Amino acid sequence: STIFSPEEFAKLPAISHTVLSLGTYLNTHMGGFFIILAIVIGSLIFLFKTINISWLSMMYKVPKISNIIVDLQLTILYSAMSTMLKGGLELDKALRQMQKIQLLPELNDLIKNTLFELKRGQKLSTIFSISKIIPSSDIALLHVGESSASLDDIFKSLSIRHSDAFNKNVKKFLSLLEPAVIVGLGVFIAIIVVSIMMAVMSITDIVG
């Protein structure tokens, strides 16, 4: 931008004028820019902590990411249940311990409802079948576990299954995210390069 006089700079193409002006401004006020950025980020962090936003619930509503969140949450649920049942805890006591773990609201409600329905004589697989978040294949295995008195092994098997699904979905998501990031950076760099080239090429027109 220093090769142009103020009059010539004003005659540059719009994209060149915008990019070069922004670059000059940031170069001059870089310290203030980072201070403002730090204040904004700090304010957002403080705001999110104050209003207690559930990141899990927010991410659960995002398409493509919801499956990843569900697999992660079910892995935690099933793994913890397997460990507690193998350790000798009764089913209802294990479920009460699960209420102390931060899970999706849907799973928290399911655990609360399960504790209530177990007292009425309902089976675990029957109660879990009402929830939309529990896959039907899990329900079938839980029914087998109840019938064979091997719920701890079934929970362990289900935790491994959902852990593998979680890893697979994360890899698939990253394989889609990486090209998108590369394309985004490419577009950003292309805008800068084109704006500079147009500014240089416009020198002849400006001088003429």
Backbone as JSON, one array per atom type, in Angstrom:
{
  "sequence": "STIFSPEEFAKLPAISHTVLSLGTYLNTHMGGFFIILAIVIGSLIFLFKTINISWLSMMYKVPKISNIIVDLQLTILYSAMSTMLKGGLELDKALRQMQKIQLLPELNDLIKNTLFELKRGQKLSTIFSISKIIPSSDIALLHVGESSASLDDIFKSLSIRHSDAFNKNVKKFLSLLEPAVIVGLGVFIAIIVVSIMMAVMSITDIVG",
  "N": [[0.82, -1.22, 0.0], [2.12, 1.15, 0.41], [3.23, 2.02, -1.94], [1.47, 3.53, -3.26], [0.07, 6.74, -3.73], [-2.11, 8.81, -1.66], [-4.21, 9.68, -3.35], [-4.03, 7.88, -5.49], [-4.41, 5.5, -4.12], [-7.07, 5.72, -3.39], [-8.3, 5.24, -5.8], [-8.09, 2.57, -6.3], [-9.28, -0.81, -7.09], [-12.29, -2.01, -5.52], [-12.06, -4.38, -3.92], [-9.29, -4.55, -3.58], [-8.75, -2.12, -2.32], [-10.19, -2.48, 0.06], [-8.99, -4.77, 1.3], [-6.26, -3.98, 1.53], [-6.57, -1.67, 3.09], [-7.65, -2.74, 5.42], [-5.52, -4.41, 6.18], [-3.51, -2.5, 6.63], [-4.65, -1.08, 8.76], [-4.84, -3.06, 10.78], [-2.14, -3.64, 11.08], [-1.22, -1.28, 12.17], [-2.7, -1.0, 14.51], [-2.32, -3.33, 16.02], [-1.74, -4.14, 18.67], [-3.91, -3.07, 20.17], [-5.95, -4.43, 18.9], [-5.56, -7.14, 19.69], [-5.95, -6.85, 22.42], [-8.67, -6.1, 22.54], [-9.74, -8.41, 21.4], [-9.03, -10.31, 23.35], [-10.56, -9.36, 25.49], [-13.15, -9.73, 24.51], [-13.24, -12.54, 24.19], [-12.78, -13.31, 26.85], [-15.06, -12.21, 28.04], [-17.09, -13.7, 26.81], [-16.5, -16.28, 27.78], [-16.92, -15.87, 30.53], [-19.63, -15.2, 30.44], [-20.78, -17.59, 29.46], [-20.19, -19.3, 31.57], [-21.63, -18.11, 33.59], [-24.36, -18.27, 32.84], [-24.51, -20.93, 32.67], [-24.33, -22.82, 30.4], [-25.07, -25.8, 28.69], [-22.83, -27.53, 27.0], [-22.85, -30.05, 25.89], [-25.56, -30.51, 25.36], [-26.01, -28.53, 23.46], [-24.3, -29.31, 21.36], [-25.42, -31.74, 20.83], [-27.65, -31.15, 19.4], [-26.73, -30.5, 16.93], [-26.55, -31.47, 13.58], [-24.96, -34.46, 12.37], [-23.02, -34.3, 14.38], [-24.45, -35.08, 16.54], [-24.76, -37.89, 16.62], [-22.19, -38.65, 17.32], [-21.99, -37.57, 19.9], [-24.0, -39.02, 21.21], [-23.0, -41.67, 21.06], [-20.68, -41.36, 22.6], [-21.76, -40.65, 25.12], [-23.33, -42.91, 25.71], [-21.32, -44.8, 25.84], [-19.99, -43.98, 28.16], [-22.07, -44.31, 30.02], [-22.74, -47.11, 29.84], [-20.24, -48.31, 30.36], [-19.68, -47.43, 32.96], [-21.86, -48.54, 34.34], [-21.36, -51.28, 33.95], [-18.93, -51.6, 35.33], [-19.71, -50.96, 37.98], [-21.7, -52.89, 38.5], [-20.22, -55.24, 38.27], [-18.64, -54.81, 40.44], [-20.28, -55.42, 42.52], [-22.44, -53.82, 43.19], [-25.94, -53.24, 43.49], [-28.52, -53.03, 40.94], [-30.25, -50.77, 41.13], [-28.85, -49.13, 42.91], [-26.55, -48.67, 41.47], [-27.58, -47.18, 39.37], [-28.37, -44.91, 40.77], [-25.9, -43.86, 41.42], [-25.09, -43.15, 38.9], [-26.54, -40.87, 38.48], [-25.0, -38.86, 39.45], [-23.21, -38.24, 37.55], [-22.44, -36.1, 34.83], [-24.57, -36.09, 32.23], [-26.34, -36.26, 29.07], [-29.43, -34.41, 29.08], [-31.59, -36.04, 28.28], [-30.7, -38.61, 28.9], [-30.3, -38.37, 31.63], [-32.94, -37.98, 32.48], [-33.94, -40.43, 31.68], [-32.59, -42.23, 33.38], [-33.58, -41.38, 35.85], [-36.31, -41.96, 35.5], [-36.1, -44.69, 35.15], [-35.27, -45.62, 37.67], [-37.6, -45.1, 39.09], [-39.49, -46.73, 37.77], [-38.42, -49.26, 38.12], [-38.96, -49.82, 40.76], [-41.6, -50.36, 40.54], [-41.64, -52.8, 39.44], [-40.99, -53.08, 36.77], [-39.02, -54.16, 33.92], [-35.57, -53.51, 33.12], [-34.84, -53.41, 30.39], [-37.31, -53.0, 29.21], [-38.01, -50.47, 30.15], [-35.94, -48.9, 29.1], [-36.5, -49.18, 26.43], [-38.4, -47.32, 25.84], [-37.13, -44.94, 25.51], [-35.89, -42.68, 23.04], [-33.25, -42.37, 22.53], [-31.83, -44.63, 23.0], [-30.59, -47.26, 21.13], [-32.36, -49.82, 19.27], [-31.03, -52.23, 19.04], [-29.47, -52.27, 21.31], [-31.41, -52.56, 23.25], [-32.32, -55.15, 22.78], [-30.05, -56.67, 23.49], [-29.84, -55.98, 26.18], [-32.15, -57.14, 27.15], [-31.51, -59.82, 26.81], [-29.39, -59.93, 28.61], [-30.72, -59.51, 31.05], [-32.31, -61.79, 31.14], [-30.44, -63.8, 31.34], [-29.05, -63.17, 33.58], [-26.71, -61.63, 33.33], [-26.06, -58.92, 33.15], [-23.91, -57.21, 33.68], [-21.85, -58.09, 31.95], [-23.11, -57.65, 29.52], [-23.46, -54.87, 29.53], [-20.77, -54.16, 29.44], [-20.05, -55.15, 26.92], [-21.71, -53.55, 25.31], [-20.65, -51.03, 25.86], [-18.14, -51.22, 24.67], [-18.91, -51.55, 22.02], [-20.18, -49.06, 21.43], [-18.06, -47.37, 21.94], [-16.28, -48.04, 19.9], [-17.88, -47.25, 17.74], [-17.99, -44.52, 18.27], [-15.28, -43.72, 17.9], [-15.03, -44.33, 15.19], [-16.94, -42.6, 14.02], [-15.87, -40.12, 14.73], [-13.47, -40.09, 13.29], [-14.56, -40.12, 10.72], [-15.9, -37.68, 10.72], [-13.76, -35.88, 11.02], [-12.43, -36.4, 8.65], [-14.12, -35.18, 6.87], [-14.08, -32.59, 7.79], [-11.44, -31.66, 7.51], [-10.86, -31.22, 4.63], [-12.7, -29.12, 4.28], [-11.67, -27.09, 5.91], [-9.24, -26.65, 4.61], [-10.13, -25.74, 2.1], [-11.46, -23.4, 2.94], [-9.3, -21.88, 3.99], [-7.87, -21.66, 1.62], [-9.57, -20.09, 0.03], [-9.55, -17.74, 1.55], [-6.82, -16.97, 1.37], [-6.67, -16.71, -1.4], [-8.31, -14.49, -1.88], [-6.75, -12.45, -0.76], [-4.44, -12.59, -2.37], [-5.51, -12.09, -4.95], [-6.53, -9.51, -4.57], [-4.17, -8.05, -4.15], [-2.84, -8.49, -6.59], [-4.63, -7.28, -8.35], [-4.4, -4.66, -7.49], [-1.74, -4.09, -8.16], [-1.83, -4.47, -10.95], [-3.52, -2.43, -11.62], [-2.04, -0.18, -11.56], [-1.08, 0.83, -14.0], [-3.43, 1.81, -15.19], [-4.11, 3.76, -13.35], [-1.93, 5.53, -13.47], [-2.1, 6.2, -16.17]],
  "CA": [[0.0, 0.0, 0.0], [2.97, 2.33, 0.49], [3.66, 2.45, -3.28], [0.42, 4.38, -3.81], [-0.24, 8.01, -3.06], [-3.5, 8.78, -1.19], [-5.13, 9.81, -4.48], [-3.99, 6.61, -6.24], [-4.99, 4.47, -3.26], [-8.53, 5.86, -3.42], [-8.78, 4.77, -7.09], [-7.9, 1.12, -6.42], [-10.51, -1.62, -7.09], [-12.91, -2.09, -4.2], [-11.51, -5.48, -3.13], [-7.92, -4.21, -3.22], [-8.82, -1.03, -1.35], [-10.68, -3.01, 1.34], [-7.99, -5.66, 1.9], [-5.09, -3.2, 1.91], [-6.94, -0.79, 4.2], [-7.76, -3.57, 6.62], [-4.17, -4.82, 6.57], [-2.81, -1.34, 7.2], [-5.25, -0.76, 10.06], [-4.43, -4.08, 11.75], [-0.7, -3.5, 11.32], [-1.02, -0.09, 13.0], [-3.39, -1.14, 15.8], [-2.28, -4.75, 16.37], [-1.83, -4.3, 20.12], [-5.29, -2.83, 20.58], [-6.79, -5.5, 18.36], [-5.44, -8.32, 20.54], [-6.56, -6.53, 23.71], [-10.12, -6.2, 22.34], [-10.05, -9.82, 21.19], [-8.94, -10.98, 24.65], [-11.71, -8.92, 26.29], [-14.35, -10.38, 23.96], [-13.19, -13.97, 24.53], [-12.98, -13.42, 28.29], [-16.46, -11.9, 28.34], [-17.9, -14.84, 26.38], [-16.27, -17.37, 28.73], [-17.61, -15.5, 31.77], [-21.07, -15.27, 30.19], [-21.19, -18.99, 29.37], [-20.13, -19.89, 32.91], [-22.67, -17.51, 34.42], [-25.69, -18.79, 32.48], [-24.41, -22.39, 32.77], [-24.73, -23.44, 29.14], [-24.67, -27.19, 28.53], [-22.24, -27.71, 25.67], [-23.28, -31.33, 25.36], [-26.9, -30.35, 24.81], [-25.91, -27.72, 22.25], [-23.68, -30.13, 20.31], [-26.33, -32.84, 20.52], [-28.64, -30.66, 18.44], [-26.06, -30.24, 15.65], [-26.53, -32.66, 12.73], [-23.69, -35.15, 12.18], [-22.29, -34.38, 15.64], [-25.34, -35.7, 17.53], [-24.43, -39.32, 16.72], [-20.93, -38.76, 18.06], [-22.29, -37.29, 21.29], [-24.77, -40.14, 21.75], [-22.1, -42.81, 21.25], [-19.8, -41.05, 23.73], [-22.54, -40.7, 26.34], [-23.7, -44.31, 25.98], [-20.1, -45.48, 26.26], [-19.79, -43.63, 29.58], [-23.15, -44.93, 30.8], [-22.62, -48.57, 29.87], [-18.99, -48.68, 31.01], [-19.82, -47.21, 34.41], [-22.8, -49.53, 34.86], [-20.67, -52.57, 33.96], [-17.95, -51.6, 36.42], [-20.39, -50.97, 39.28], [-22.36, -54.18, 38.68], [-19.16, -56.23, 38.53], [-18.13, -54.55, 41.78], [-21.22, -55.92, 43.5], [-23.56, -52.92, 43.45], [-27.23, -53.62, 42.91], [-28.85, -52.23, 39.76], [-30.82, -49.47, 41.5], [-27.79, -48.32, 43.52], [-25.66, -48.26, 40.38], [-28.27, -46.1, 38.65], [-28.3, -43.7, 41.6], [-24.55, -43.32, 41.26], [-25.02, -42.55, 37.57], [-27.15, -39.55, 38.54], [-23.97, -37.9, 39.85], [-22.39, -37.99, 36.37], [-23.08, -35.17, 33.9], [-24.96, -36.73, 30.98], [-27.37, -35.53, 28.35], [-30.7, -34.34, 29.83], [-32.42, -37.18, 27.93], [-30.21, -39.77, 29.65], [-30.59, -38.11, 33.05], [-34.36, -38.25, 32.67], [-34.13, -41.88, 31.53], [-32.13, -42.87, 34.61], [-34.56, -41.04, 36.89], [-37.53, -42.72, 35.23], [-35.79, -46.11, 35.35], [-35.31, -45.87, 39.12], [-39.01, -45.1, 39.51], [-40.2, -47.87, 37.19], [-37.89, -50.51, 38.7], [-39.69, -50.05, 42.01], [-42.93, -50.87, 40.18], [-41.48, -54.14, 38.9], [-40.68, -53.09, 35.34], [-37.67, -54.59, 33.56], [-34.7, -52.45, 32.61], [-34.93, -53.36, 28.93], [-38.63, -52.43, 28.87], [-37.97, -49.03, 30.43], [-35.01, -48.29, 28.15], [-37.08, -49.23, 25.08], [-39.25, -46.14, 25.65], [-36.26, -43.81, 25.15], [-35.5, -42.58, 21.64], [-31.81, -42.26, 22.43], [-31.25, -45.97, 23.12], [-30.85, -48.05, 19.91], [-33.13, -51.06, 19.47], [-30.09, -53.34, 19.21], [-29.07, -52.26, 22.72], [-32.54, -53.08, 24.02], [-32.33, -56.6, 22.62], [-28.97, -57.25, 24.3], [-30.18, -55.8, 27.59], [-33.15, -58.16, 27.46], [-30.76, -61.08, 26.96], [-28.64, -59.84, 29.85], [-31.64, -59.71, 32.17], [-32.77, -63.18, 31.14], [-29.32, -64.69, 31.69], [-28.39, -62.62, 34.77], [-25.35, -61.23, 32.95], [-26.14, -57.53, 32.73], [-22.59, -56.58, 33.73], [-21.14, -58.42, 30.71], [-23.81, -57.0, 28.41], [-23.09, -53.46, 29.59], [-19.39, -54.06, 28.98], [-20.08, -55.35, 25.48], [-22.32, -52.37, 24.7], [-19.72, -49.9, 25.97], [-17.11, -51.42, 23.65], [-19.54, -51.3, 20.72], [-20.38, -47.63, 21.22], [-16.74, -46.75, 21.9], [-15.78, -48.24, 18.53], [-18.69, -46.39, 16.87], [-17.56, -43.14, 18.53], [-14.0, -43.51, 17.22], [-15.28, -44.37, 13.75], [-17.65, -41.38, 13.63], [-14.95, -38.99, 14.87], [-12.58, -40.14, 12.13], [-15.34, -39.74, 9.54], [-16.16, -36.23, 10.82], [-12.5, -35.17, 10.75], [-12.12, -36.55, 7.23], [-14.92, -34.17, 6.18], [-13.72, -31.25, 8.28], [-10.12, -31.26, 7.0], [-10.97, -30.55, 3.32], [-13.44, -27.86, 4.42], [-10.73, -26.11, 6.45], [-8.27, -26.35, 3.55], [-10.82, -24.9, 1.12], [-11.69, -22.1, 3.56], [-8.03, -21.15, 4.0], [-7.54, -21.36, 0.23], [-10.39, -18.94, -0.4], [-9.05, -16.56, 2.27], [-5.54, -16.58, 0.76], [-6.94, -16.3, -2.78], [-8.84, -13.12, -1.84], [-5.62, -11.55, -0.52], [-3.58, -12.6, -3.56], [-6.22, -11.41, -6.05], [-6.61, -8.07, -4.27], [-2.85, -7.45, -4.37], [-2.57, -8.53, -8.03], [-5.46, -6.26, -9.0], [-3.83, -3.37, -7.16], [-0.53, -3.91, -8.98], [-2.21, -4.36, -12.35], [-4.25, -1.19, -11.84], [-1.1, 0.95, -11.56], [-1.05, 1.4, -15.35], [-4.64, 2.59, -15.4], [-4.08, 4.94, -12.49], [-0.94, 6.46, -14.03], [-2.62, 6.69, -17.43]],
  "C": [[0.85, 1.26, 0.0], [3.42, 2.82, -0.89], [2.62, 3.37, -3.92], [0.32, 5.67, -3.01], [-1.68, 7.94, -2.57], [-4.52, 8.87, -2.32], [-5.2, 8.5, -5.27], [-4.65, 5.5, -5.42], [-6.51, 4.51, -3.29], [-9.12, 5.33, -4.72], [-8.64, 3.26, -7.28], [-9.25, 0.4, -6.49], [-11.0, -1.84, -5.66], [-12.28, -3.18, -3.33], [-10.09, -5.18, -2.69], [-7.9, -3.13, -2.15], [-9.22, -1.55, 0.03], [-9.6, -3.84, 2.04], [-6.77, -4.88, 2.37], [-5.38, -2.25, 3.07], [-7.03, -1.57, 5.5], [-6.39, -4.0, 7.11], [-3.39, -3.68, 7.22], [-3.34, -1.0, 8.59], [-4.8, -1.76, 11.13], [-2.95, -3.97, 12.08], [-0.42, -2.33, 12.27], [-1.59, -0.28, 14.41], [-3.38, -2.59, 16.29], [-2.42, -4.96, 17.88], [-3.25, -4.12, 20.62], [-6.23, -3.92, 20.1], [-6.76, -6.73, 19.25], [-6.05, -8.07, 21.92], [-8.09, -6.66, 23.61], [-10.54, -7.65, 22.17], [-10.02, -10.59, 22.5], [-10.14, -10.62, 25.53], [-12.98, -9.62, 25.82], [-14.38, -11.85, 24.35], [-13.42, -14.17, 26.02], [-14.42, -13.17, 28.7], [-17.37, -13.07, 27.97], [-17.75, -16.02, 27.34], [-17.01, -17.11, 30.03], [-19.12, -15.63, 31.6], [-21.55, -16.71, 30.16], [-21.17, -19.68, 30.73], [-21.27, -19.37, 33.79], [-24.04, -18.12, 34.13], [-25.69, -20.31, 32.4], [-24.94, -23.1, 31.52], [-24.21, -24.88, 29.08], [-24.16, -27.4, 27.11], [-22.68, -29.03, 25.05], [-24.65, -31.21, 24.7], [-26.88, -29.55, 23.52], [-25.36, -28.55, 21.09], [-24.59, -31.27, 19.89], [-27.36, -32.45, 19.47], [-28.05, -30.39, 17.06], [-26.05, -31.51, 14.82], [-25.1, -33.18, 12.53], [-22.91, -35.3, 13.49], [-23.13, -35.1, 16.7], [-25.03, -37.18, 17.71], [-23.16, -39.54, 17.51], [-21.17, -38.57, 19.55], [-23.03, -38.45, 21.94], [-23.88, -41.33, 22.01], [-21.17, -42.58, 22.44], [-20.55, -41.19, 25.05], [-22.94, -42.13, 26.71], [-22.48, -45.13, 26.39], [-19.84, -45.23, 27.74], [-20.81, -44.35, 30.46], [-22.93, -46.43, 30.95], [-21.34, -49.02, 30.59], [-19.08, -48.54, 32.52], [-20.75, -48.25, 35.03], [-22.15, -50.91, 34.96], [-19.71, -52.66, 35.13], [-18.63, -51.7, 37.78], [-21.09, -52.3, 39.54], [-21.34, -55.28, 38.95], [-18.59, -56.06, 39.94], [-19.1, -54.96, 42.89], [-22.37, -55.01, 43.83], [-24.83, -53.46, 42.81], [-27.59, -52.62, 41.82], [-29.36, -50.85, 40.16], [-29.77, -48.55, 42.12], [-26.81, -47.83, 42.45], [-26.28, -47.1, 39.6], [-28.26, -44.81, 39.45], [-26.93, -43.05, 41.51], [-24.39, -42.63, 39.9], [-25.65, -41.15, 37.54], [-26.15, -38.46, 38.92], [-23.07, -37.53, 38.67], [-23.15, -37.07, 35.42], [-23.31, -35.88, 32.56], [-25.94, -35.83, 30.25], [-28.67, -35.5, 29.17], [-31.61, -35.55, 29.55], [-32.01, -38.42, 28.72], [-30.45, -39.59, 31.15], [-32.05, -38.41, 33.37], [-34.65, -39.75, 32.58], [-33.73, -42.61, 32.8], [-33.11, -42.62, 35.75], [-35.83, -41.85, 36.73], [-37.3, -44.21, 35.47], [-35.84, -46.47, 36.83], [-36.75, -45.96, 39.63], [-39.72, -46.37, 39.03], [-39.7, -49.2, 37.73], [-38.61, -50.86, 40.0], [-41.08, -50.61, 41.74], [-42.86, -52.23, 39.52], [-41.2, -54.23, 37.42], [-39.25, -53.56, 35.09], [-36.88, -53.43, 32.96], [-34.84, -52.3, 31.11], [-36.25, -52.73, 28.48], [-38.63, -50.92, 29.07], [-37.08, -48.32, 29.41], [-35.6, -48.25, 26.74], [-37.96, -48.02, 24.8], [-38.42, -44.96, 25.15], [-35.87, -43.86, 23.68], [-34.0, -42.59, 21.46], [-31.11, -43.62, 22.51], [-31.59, -46.78, 21.86], [-31.59, -49.35, 20.23], [-32.22, -52.26, 19.67], [-29.6, -53.43, 20.65], [-30.17, -52.87, 23.58], [-32.56, -54.61, 23.96], [-31.26, -57.26, 23.48], [-29.25, -57.1, 25.79], [-31.23, -56.83, 28.03], [-32.48, -59.52, 27.66], [-29.99, -61.08, 28.27], [-29.5, -60.04, 31.09], [-32.07, -61.17, 32.28], [-31.7, -64.14, 31.62], [-28.56, -64.21, 32.92], [-26.94, -62.23, 34.49], [-25.34, -59.78, 32.45], [-24.78, -56.85, 32.72], [-21.79, -56.84, 32.46], [-21.78, -57.74, 29.51], [-23.47, -55.51, 28.38], [-21.66, -53.25, 29.08], [-19.32, -54.19, 27.46], [-20.65, -54.13, 24.76], [-21.39, -51.16, 24.77], [-18.62, -50.0, 24.92], [-17.68, -51.11, 22.27], [-19.69, -49.8, 20.46], [-19.06, -46.86, 21.22], [-16.13, -46.87, 20.5], [-16.55, -47.35, 17.55], [-18.3, -44.93, 17.03], [-16.27, -42.83, 17.79], [-14.18, -43.46, 15.7], [-15.95, -43.08, 13.27], [-16.76, -40.15, 13.73], [-14.0, -38.94, 13.68], [-13.31, -39.7, 10.86], [-15.6, -38.23, 9.54], [-14.9, -35.44, 10.5], [-12.11, -35.27, 9.29], [-12.93, -35.58, 6.38], [-14.51, -32.76, 6.55], [-12.41, -30.76, 7.67], [-10.19, -30.62, 5.62], [-11.69, -29.21, 3.4], [-12.53, -26.75, 4.95], [-9.73, -25.68, 5.38], [-8.9, -25.43, 2.5], [-11.05, -23.5, 1.67], [-10.42, -21.26, 3.59], [-7.61, -20.76, 2.59], [-8.3, -20.16, -0.29], [-9.88, -17.66, 0.25], [-7.75, -16.05, 1.65], [-5.76, -16.07, -0.66], [-7.46, -14.86, -2.83], [-7.7, -12.12, -1.66], [-4.75, -11.44, -1.77], [-4.23, -11.83, -4.71], [-6.28, -9.91, -5.8], [-5.27, -7.39, -4.52], [-2.53, -7.41, -5.87], [-3.37, -7.45, -8.76], [-4.93, -4.86, -8.7], [-2.6, -3.07, -8.01], [-0.88, -3.68, -10.44], [-2.94, -3.04, -12.64], [-3.32, 0.03, -11.85], [-1.09, 1.65, -12.91], [-2.25, 2.29, -15.6], [-4.63, 3.87, -14.58], [-3.13, 5.99, -13.04], [-1.45, 7.05, -15.32], [-3.74, 7.68, -17.22]]
}
